[in-house]
Structure formats: C-alpha cells, structure tokens
Backbone as CSV, one residue per row, in Angstrom:
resi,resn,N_x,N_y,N_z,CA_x,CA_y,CA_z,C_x,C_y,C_z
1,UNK,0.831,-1.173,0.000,0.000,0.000,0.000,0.880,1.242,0.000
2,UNK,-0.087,2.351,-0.161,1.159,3.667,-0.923,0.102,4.262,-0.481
3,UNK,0.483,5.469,0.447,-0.908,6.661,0.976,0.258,8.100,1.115
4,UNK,-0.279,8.921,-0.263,0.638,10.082,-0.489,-0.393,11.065,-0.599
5,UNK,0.082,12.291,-0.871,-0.462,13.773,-1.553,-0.245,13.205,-2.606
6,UNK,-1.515,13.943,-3.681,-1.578,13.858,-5.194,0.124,14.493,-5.563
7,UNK,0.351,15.530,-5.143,1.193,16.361,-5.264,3.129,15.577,-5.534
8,UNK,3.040,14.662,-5.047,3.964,13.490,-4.584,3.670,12.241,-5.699
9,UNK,2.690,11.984,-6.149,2.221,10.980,-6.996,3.733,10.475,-8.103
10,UNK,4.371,11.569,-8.219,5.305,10.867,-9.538,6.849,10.583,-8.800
11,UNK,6.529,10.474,-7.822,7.784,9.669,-6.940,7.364,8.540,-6.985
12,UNK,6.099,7.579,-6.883,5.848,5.905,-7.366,5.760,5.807,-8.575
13,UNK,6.368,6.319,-9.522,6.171,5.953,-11.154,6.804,4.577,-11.157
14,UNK,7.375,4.476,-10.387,8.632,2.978,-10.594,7.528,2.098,-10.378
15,UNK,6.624,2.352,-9.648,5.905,1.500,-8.839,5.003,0.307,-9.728
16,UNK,5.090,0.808,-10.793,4.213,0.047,-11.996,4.510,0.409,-13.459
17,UNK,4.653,-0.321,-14.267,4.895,0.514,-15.604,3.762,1.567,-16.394
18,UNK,2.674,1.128,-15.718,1.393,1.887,-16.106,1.051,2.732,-15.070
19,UNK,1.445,3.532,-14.214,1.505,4.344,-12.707,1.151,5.752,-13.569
20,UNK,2.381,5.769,-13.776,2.163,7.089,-14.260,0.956,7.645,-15.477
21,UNK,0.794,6.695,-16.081,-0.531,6.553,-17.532,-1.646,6.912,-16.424
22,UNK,-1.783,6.078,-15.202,-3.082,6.236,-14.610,-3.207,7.169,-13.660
23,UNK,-2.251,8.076,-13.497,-2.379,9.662,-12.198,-2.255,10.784,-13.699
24,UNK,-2.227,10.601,-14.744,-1.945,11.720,-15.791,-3.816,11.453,-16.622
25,UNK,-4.801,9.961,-15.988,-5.722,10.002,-16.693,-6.609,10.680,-15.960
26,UNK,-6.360,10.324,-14.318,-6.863,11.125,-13.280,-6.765,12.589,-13.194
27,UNK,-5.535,13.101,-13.610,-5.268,14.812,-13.433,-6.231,14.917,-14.427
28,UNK,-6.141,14.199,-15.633,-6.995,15.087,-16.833,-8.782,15.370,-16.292
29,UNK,-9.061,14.028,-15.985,-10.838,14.216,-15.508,-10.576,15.408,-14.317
30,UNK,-9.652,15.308,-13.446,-9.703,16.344,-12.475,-9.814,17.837,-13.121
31,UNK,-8.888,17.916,-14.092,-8.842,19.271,-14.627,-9.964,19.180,-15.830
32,UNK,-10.567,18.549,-16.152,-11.835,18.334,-17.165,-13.366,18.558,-16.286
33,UNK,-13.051,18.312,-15.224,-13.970,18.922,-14.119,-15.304,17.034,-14.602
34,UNK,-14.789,15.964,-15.008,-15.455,15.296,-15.712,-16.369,14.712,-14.481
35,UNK,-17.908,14.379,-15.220,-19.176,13.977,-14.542,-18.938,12.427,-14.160
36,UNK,-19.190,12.087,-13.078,-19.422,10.492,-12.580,-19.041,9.573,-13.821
37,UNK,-18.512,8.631,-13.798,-18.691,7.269,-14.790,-17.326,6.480,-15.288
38,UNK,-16.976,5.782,-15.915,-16.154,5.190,-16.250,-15.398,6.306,-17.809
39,UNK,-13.981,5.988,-17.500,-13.343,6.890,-18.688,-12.293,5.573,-18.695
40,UNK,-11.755,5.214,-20.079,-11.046,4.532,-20.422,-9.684,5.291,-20.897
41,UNK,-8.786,4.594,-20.293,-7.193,5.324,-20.908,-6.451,4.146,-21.979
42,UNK,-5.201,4.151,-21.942,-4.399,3.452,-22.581,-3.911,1.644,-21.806
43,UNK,-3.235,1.332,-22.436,-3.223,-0.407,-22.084,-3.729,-0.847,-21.006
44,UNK,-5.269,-0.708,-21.018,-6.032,-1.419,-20.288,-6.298,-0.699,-18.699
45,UNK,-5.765,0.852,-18.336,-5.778,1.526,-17.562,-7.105,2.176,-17.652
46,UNK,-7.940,2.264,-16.338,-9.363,3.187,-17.051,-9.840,3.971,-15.161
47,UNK,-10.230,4.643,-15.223,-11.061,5.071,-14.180,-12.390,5.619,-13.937
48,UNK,-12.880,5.966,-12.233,-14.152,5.587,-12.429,-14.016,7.208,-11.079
49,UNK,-15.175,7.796,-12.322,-15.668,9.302,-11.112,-16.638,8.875,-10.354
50,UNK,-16.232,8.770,-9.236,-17.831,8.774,-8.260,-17.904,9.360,-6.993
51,UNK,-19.517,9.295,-6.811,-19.747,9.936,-5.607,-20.770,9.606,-4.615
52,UNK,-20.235,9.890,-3.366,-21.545,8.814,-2.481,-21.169,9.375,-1.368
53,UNK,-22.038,8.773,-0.411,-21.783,9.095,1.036,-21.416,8.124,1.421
54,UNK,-20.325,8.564,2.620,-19.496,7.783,3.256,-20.728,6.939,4.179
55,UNK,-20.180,5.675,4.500,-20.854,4.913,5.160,-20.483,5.027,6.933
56,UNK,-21.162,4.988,7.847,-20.833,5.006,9.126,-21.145,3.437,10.035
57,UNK,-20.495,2.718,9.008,-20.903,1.249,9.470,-19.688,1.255,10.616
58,UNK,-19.941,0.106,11.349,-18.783,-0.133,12.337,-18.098,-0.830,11.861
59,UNK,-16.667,-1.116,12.471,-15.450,-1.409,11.859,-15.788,-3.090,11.624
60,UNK,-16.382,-3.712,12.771,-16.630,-5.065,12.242,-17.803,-5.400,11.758
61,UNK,-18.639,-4.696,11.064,-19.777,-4.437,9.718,-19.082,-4.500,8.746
62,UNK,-17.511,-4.738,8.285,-17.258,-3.940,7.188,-16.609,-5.115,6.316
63,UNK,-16.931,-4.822,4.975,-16.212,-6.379,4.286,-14.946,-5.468,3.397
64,UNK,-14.247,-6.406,3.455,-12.762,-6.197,2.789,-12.827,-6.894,1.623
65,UNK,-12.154,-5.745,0.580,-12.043,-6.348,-0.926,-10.679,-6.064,-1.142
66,UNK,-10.299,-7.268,-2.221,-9.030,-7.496,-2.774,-9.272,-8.010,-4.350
67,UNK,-8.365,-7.029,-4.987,-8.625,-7.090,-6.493,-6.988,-8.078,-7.098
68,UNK,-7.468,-8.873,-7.456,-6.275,-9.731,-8.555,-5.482,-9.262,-9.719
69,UNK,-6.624,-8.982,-10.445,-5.927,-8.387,-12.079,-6.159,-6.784,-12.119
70,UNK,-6.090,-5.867,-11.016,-5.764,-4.861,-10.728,-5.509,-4.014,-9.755
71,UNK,-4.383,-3.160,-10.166,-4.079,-2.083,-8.686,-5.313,-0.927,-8.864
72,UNK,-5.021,-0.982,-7.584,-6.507,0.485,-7.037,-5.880,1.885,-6.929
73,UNK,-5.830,2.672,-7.498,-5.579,4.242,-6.976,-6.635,4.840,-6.581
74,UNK,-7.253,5.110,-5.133,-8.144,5.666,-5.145,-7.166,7.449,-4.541
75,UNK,-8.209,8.108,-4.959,-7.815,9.494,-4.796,-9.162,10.089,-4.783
76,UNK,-8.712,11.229,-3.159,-10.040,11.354,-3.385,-9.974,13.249,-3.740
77,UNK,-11.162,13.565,-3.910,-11.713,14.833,-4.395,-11.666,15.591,-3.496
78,UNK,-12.998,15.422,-2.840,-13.508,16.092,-1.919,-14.351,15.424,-0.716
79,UNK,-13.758,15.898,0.356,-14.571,15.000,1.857,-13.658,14.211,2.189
80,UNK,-13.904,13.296,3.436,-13.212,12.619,4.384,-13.727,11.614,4.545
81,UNK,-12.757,10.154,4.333,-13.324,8.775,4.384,-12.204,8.629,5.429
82,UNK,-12.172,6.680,6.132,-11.814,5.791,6.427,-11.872,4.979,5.879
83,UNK,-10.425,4.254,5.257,-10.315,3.357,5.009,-9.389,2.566,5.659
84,UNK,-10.137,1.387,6.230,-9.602,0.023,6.670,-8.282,-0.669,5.737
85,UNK,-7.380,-1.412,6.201,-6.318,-1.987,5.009,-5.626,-3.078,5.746
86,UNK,-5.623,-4.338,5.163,-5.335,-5.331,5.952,-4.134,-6.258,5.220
87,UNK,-3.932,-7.238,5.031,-3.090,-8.223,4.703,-4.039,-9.423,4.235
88,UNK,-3.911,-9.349,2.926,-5.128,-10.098,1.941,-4.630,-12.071,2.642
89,UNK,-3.522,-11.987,2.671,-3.206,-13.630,2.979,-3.904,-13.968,4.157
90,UNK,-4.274,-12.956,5.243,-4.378,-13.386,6.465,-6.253,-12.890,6.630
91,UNK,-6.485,-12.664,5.305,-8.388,-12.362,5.091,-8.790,-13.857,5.328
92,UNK,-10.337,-14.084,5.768,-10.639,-15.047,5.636,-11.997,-14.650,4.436
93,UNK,-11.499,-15.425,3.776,-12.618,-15.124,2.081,-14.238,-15.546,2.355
94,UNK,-14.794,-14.625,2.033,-16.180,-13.936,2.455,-16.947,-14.413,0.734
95,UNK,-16.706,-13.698,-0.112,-16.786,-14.238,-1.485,-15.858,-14.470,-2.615
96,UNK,-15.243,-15.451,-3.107,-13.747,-15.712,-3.877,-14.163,-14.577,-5.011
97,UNK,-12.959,-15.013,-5.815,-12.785,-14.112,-6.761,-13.871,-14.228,-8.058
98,UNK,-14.536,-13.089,-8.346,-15.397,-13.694,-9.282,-15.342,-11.842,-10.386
99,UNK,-15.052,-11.933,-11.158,-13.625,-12.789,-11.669,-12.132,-11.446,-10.869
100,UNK,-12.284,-10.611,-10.499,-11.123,-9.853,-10.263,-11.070,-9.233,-8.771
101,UNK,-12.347,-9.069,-8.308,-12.710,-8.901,-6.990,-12.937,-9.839,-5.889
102,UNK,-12.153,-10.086,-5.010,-12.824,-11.562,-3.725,-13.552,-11.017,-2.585
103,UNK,-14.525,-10.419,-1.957,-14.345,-9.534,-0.833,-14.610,-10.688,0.368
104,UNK,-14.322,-10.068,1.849,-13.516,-10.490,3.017,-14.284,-10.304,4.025
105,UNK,-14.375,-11.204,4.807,-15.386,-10.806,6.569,-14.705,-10.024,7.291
106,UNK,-15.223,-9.033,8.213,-14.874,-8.355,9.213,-14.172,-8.901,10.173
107,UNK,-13.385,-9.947,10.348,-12.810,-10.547,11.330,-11.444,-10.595,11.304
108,UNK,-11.108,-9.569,10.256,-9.501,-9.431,10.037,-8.841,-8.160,10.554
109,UNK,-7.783,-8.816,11.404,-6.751,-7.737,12.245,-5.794,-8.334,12.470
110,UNK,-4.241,-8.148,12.522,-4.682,-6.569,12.249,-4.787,-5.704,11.145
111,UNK,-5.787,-4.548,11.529,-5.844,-3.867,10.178,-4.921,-2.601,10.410
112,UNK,-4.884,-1.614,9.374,-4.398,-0.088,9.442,-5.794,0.593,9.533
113,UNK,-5.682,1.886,9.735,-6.407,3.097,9.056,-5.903,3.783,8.449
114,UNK,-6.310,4.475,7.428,-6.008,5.471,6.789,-7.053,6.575,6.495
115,UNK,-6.766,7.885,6.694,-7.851,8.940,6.283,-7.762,9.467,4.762
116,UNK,-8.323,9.222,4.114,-8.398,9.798,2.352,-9.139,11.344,3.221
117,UNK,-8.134,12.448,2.473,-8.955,13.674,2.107,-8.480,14.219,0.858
118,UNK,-8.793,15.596,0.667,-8.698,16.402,-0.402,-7.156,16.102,-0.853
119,UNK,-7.178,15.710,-1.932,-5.811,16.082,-2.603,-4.826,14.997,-1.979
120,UNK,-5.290,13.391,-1.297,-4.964,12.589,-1.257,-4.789,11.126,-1.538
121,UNK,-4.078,10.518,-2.103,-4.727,8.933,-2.418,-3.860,7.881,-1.976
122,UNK,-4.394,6.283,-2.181,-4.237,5.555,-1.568,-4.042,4.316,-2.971
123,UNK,-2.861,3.826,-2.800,-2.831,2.602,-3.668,-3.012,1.597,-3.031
124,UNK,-3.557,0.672,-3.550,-3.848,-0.982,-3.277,-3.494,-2.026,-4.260
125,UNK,-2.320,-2.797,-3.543,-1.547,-3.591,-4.873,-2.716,-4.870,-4.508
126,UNK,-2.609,-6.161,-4.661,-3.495,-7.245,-5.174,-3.445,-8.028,-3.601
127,UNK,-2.494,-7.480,-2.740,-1.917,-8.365,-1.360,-2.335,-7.439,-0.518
128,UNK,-3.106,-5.861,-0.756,-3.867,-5.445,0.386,-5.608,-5.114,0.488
129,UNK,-6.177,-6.003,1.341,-7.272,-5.788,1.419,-7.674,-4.471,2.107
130,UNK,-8.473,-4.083,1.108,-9.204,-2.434,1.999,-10.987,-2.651,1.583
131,UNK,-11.433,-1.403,2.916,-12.579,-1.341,3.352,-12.969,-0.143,3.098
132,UNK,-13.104,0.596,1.756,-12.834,2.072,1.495,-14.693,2.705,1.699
133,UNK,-14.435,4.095,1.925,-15.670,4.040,1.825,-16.635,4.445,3.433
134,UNK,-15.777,4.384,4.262,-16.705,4.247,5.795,-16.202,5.941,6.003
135,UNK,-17.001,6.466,6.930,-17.157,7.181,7.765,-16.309,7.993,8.441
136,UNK,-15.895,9.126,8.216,-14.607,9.481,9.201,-15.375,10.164,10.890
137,UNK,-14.973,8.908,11.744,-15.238,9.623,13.218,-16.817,9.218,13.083
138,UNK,-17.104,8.574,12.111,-18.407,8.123,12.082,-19.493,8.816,12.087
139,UNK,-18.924,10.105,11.046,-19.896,11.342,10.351,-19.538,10.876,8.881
140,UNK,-21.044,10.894,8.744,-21.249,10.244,7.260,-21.402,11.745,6.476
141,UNK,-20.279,11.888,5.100,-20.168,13.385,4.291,-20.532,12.924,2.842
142,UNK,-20.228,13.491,2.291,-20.414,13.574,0.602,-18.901,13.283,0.455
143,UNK,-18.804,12.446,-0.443,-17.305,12.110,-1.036,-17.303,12.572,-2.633
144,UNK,-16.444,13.297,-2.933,-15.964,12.717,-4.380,-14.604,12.550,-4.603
145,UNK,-14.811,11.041,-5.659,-13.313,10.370,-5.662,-13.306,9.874,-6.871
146,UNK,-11.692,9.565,-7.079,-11.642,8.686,-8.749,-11.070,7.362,-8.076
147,UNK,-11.333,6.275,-8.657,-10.775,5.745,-8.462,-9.903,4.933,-10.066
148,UNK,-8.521,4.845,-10.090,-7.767,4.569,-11.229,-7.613,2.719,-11.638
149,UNK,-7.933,2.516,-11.912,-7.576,0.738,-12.296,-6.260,0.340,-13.078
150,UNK,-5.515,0.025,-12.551,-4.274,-0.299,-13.403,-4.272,-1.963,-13.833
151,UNK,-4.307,-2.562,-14.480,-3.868,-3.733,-14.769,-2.608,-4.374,-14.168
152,UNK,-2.588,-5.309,-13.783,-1.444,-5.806,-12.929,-0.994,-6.694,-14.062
C-alpha cells in the first residue's frame, strides 16, 4: 500500500509501468472537471468518477475487498473517508474471486487506518485488502473520488 499527496504521486512511477498513464488520466478528468462514470485510458488503464456518502458502518460491519488483475488508486476529491487496510493472505474469504474482486469478513486484524482527504490517495496492490468508503469519526459526508484501475 502507498498513501501520499496527489502532489507526490510521480515519486511511485517505478511503482508500476502503467503508474504514471493512470495519475496523468486522473489529473486530466480532475482538470476536465469530468461527470461520474467510467473513462477509459491506454493499455487497459481506465477510471471511475464517483460519488456517495461515506458509510458510518462499524469497523466489524465492514467487508474487505481485494482485487487480482488490478491495482486500485483511489484518490479522493472532496470530503473525508476511512479506510480500513489489511493483509489479503491473512483475510478469511467472504466471497472468492469472481472474476477480479474476492471480498472479506470483518474478522480481520490486524488492520491499518487510513484517512483519504482532499488532494490525497491511496494505492492498493493485489496483497492489500481495503474497506474504502466508511465514515470518518463516524460522520457520514459527501465524497468525491476517482478511483484509477491499473492492470497488474
């Protein structure tokens, strides 16, 4: 896992050969001001504008997902989440992989936290389960976020 300022983003270019393709598809919708939905980039890199309210579930309400055939950049916009982040080997599998997503029971610790705000994001390679999406302090806000799909 990788939790930086947008601002910092091209210090993990190493991090993937497609890293950098997918924070340059993100700046563009950011600076395109672009509406909710899926935007497709180059070799198989694509992202997704959305927006919702944070959930104020409790920490062991919460299911953990782990993606196979892709890394996660989430970055968010605007507002304040919690996200949960665990160690996918030590998940106990809730629903297998069908086909790129497995998600995970609440019974895994230990976990991290991490706070997503403005002008921050969070990578997720295929070995960390996260719970994105909950509540910060368990005040439910308006989020907006991209999240980037890289192909692994």
């Amino acid at each position: 896992m990788i939790f930086d300022r947008m601002e910092n983003a091209a210090l993990y270019d190493g991090a993937h050969p497609l890293f950098a393709a997918g924070i340059a598809l993100a700046e563009q919708l950011i600076a395109d001001n672009a509406p909710n939905g899926r935007y497709d980039g180059e070799d198989g890199v694509y992202a997704i504008v959305q927006a919702y309210e944070s959930n104020a579930k409790a920490p062991e309400e919460v299911r953990f997902e782990a993606h196979r055939a892709y890394i996660d950049v989430q970055i968010m916009l605007s507002g304040k989440e919690t996200v949960l982040v665990a160690y996918e080997p030590d998940c106990k599998v809730d629903t297998p992989y069908a086909p790129d997503c497995a998600l995970y029971t609440p019974d895994v610790f230990p976990v991290q936290n991490i706070t997503l705000s403005d002008n921050t994001f969070a990578v997720f390679f295929p070995l960390d389960a996260h719970a994105p999406g909950l509540a910060y302090e368990g005040k439910s806000e308006k989020i907006a976020k991209i999240v980037v799909k890289i192909p692994v």
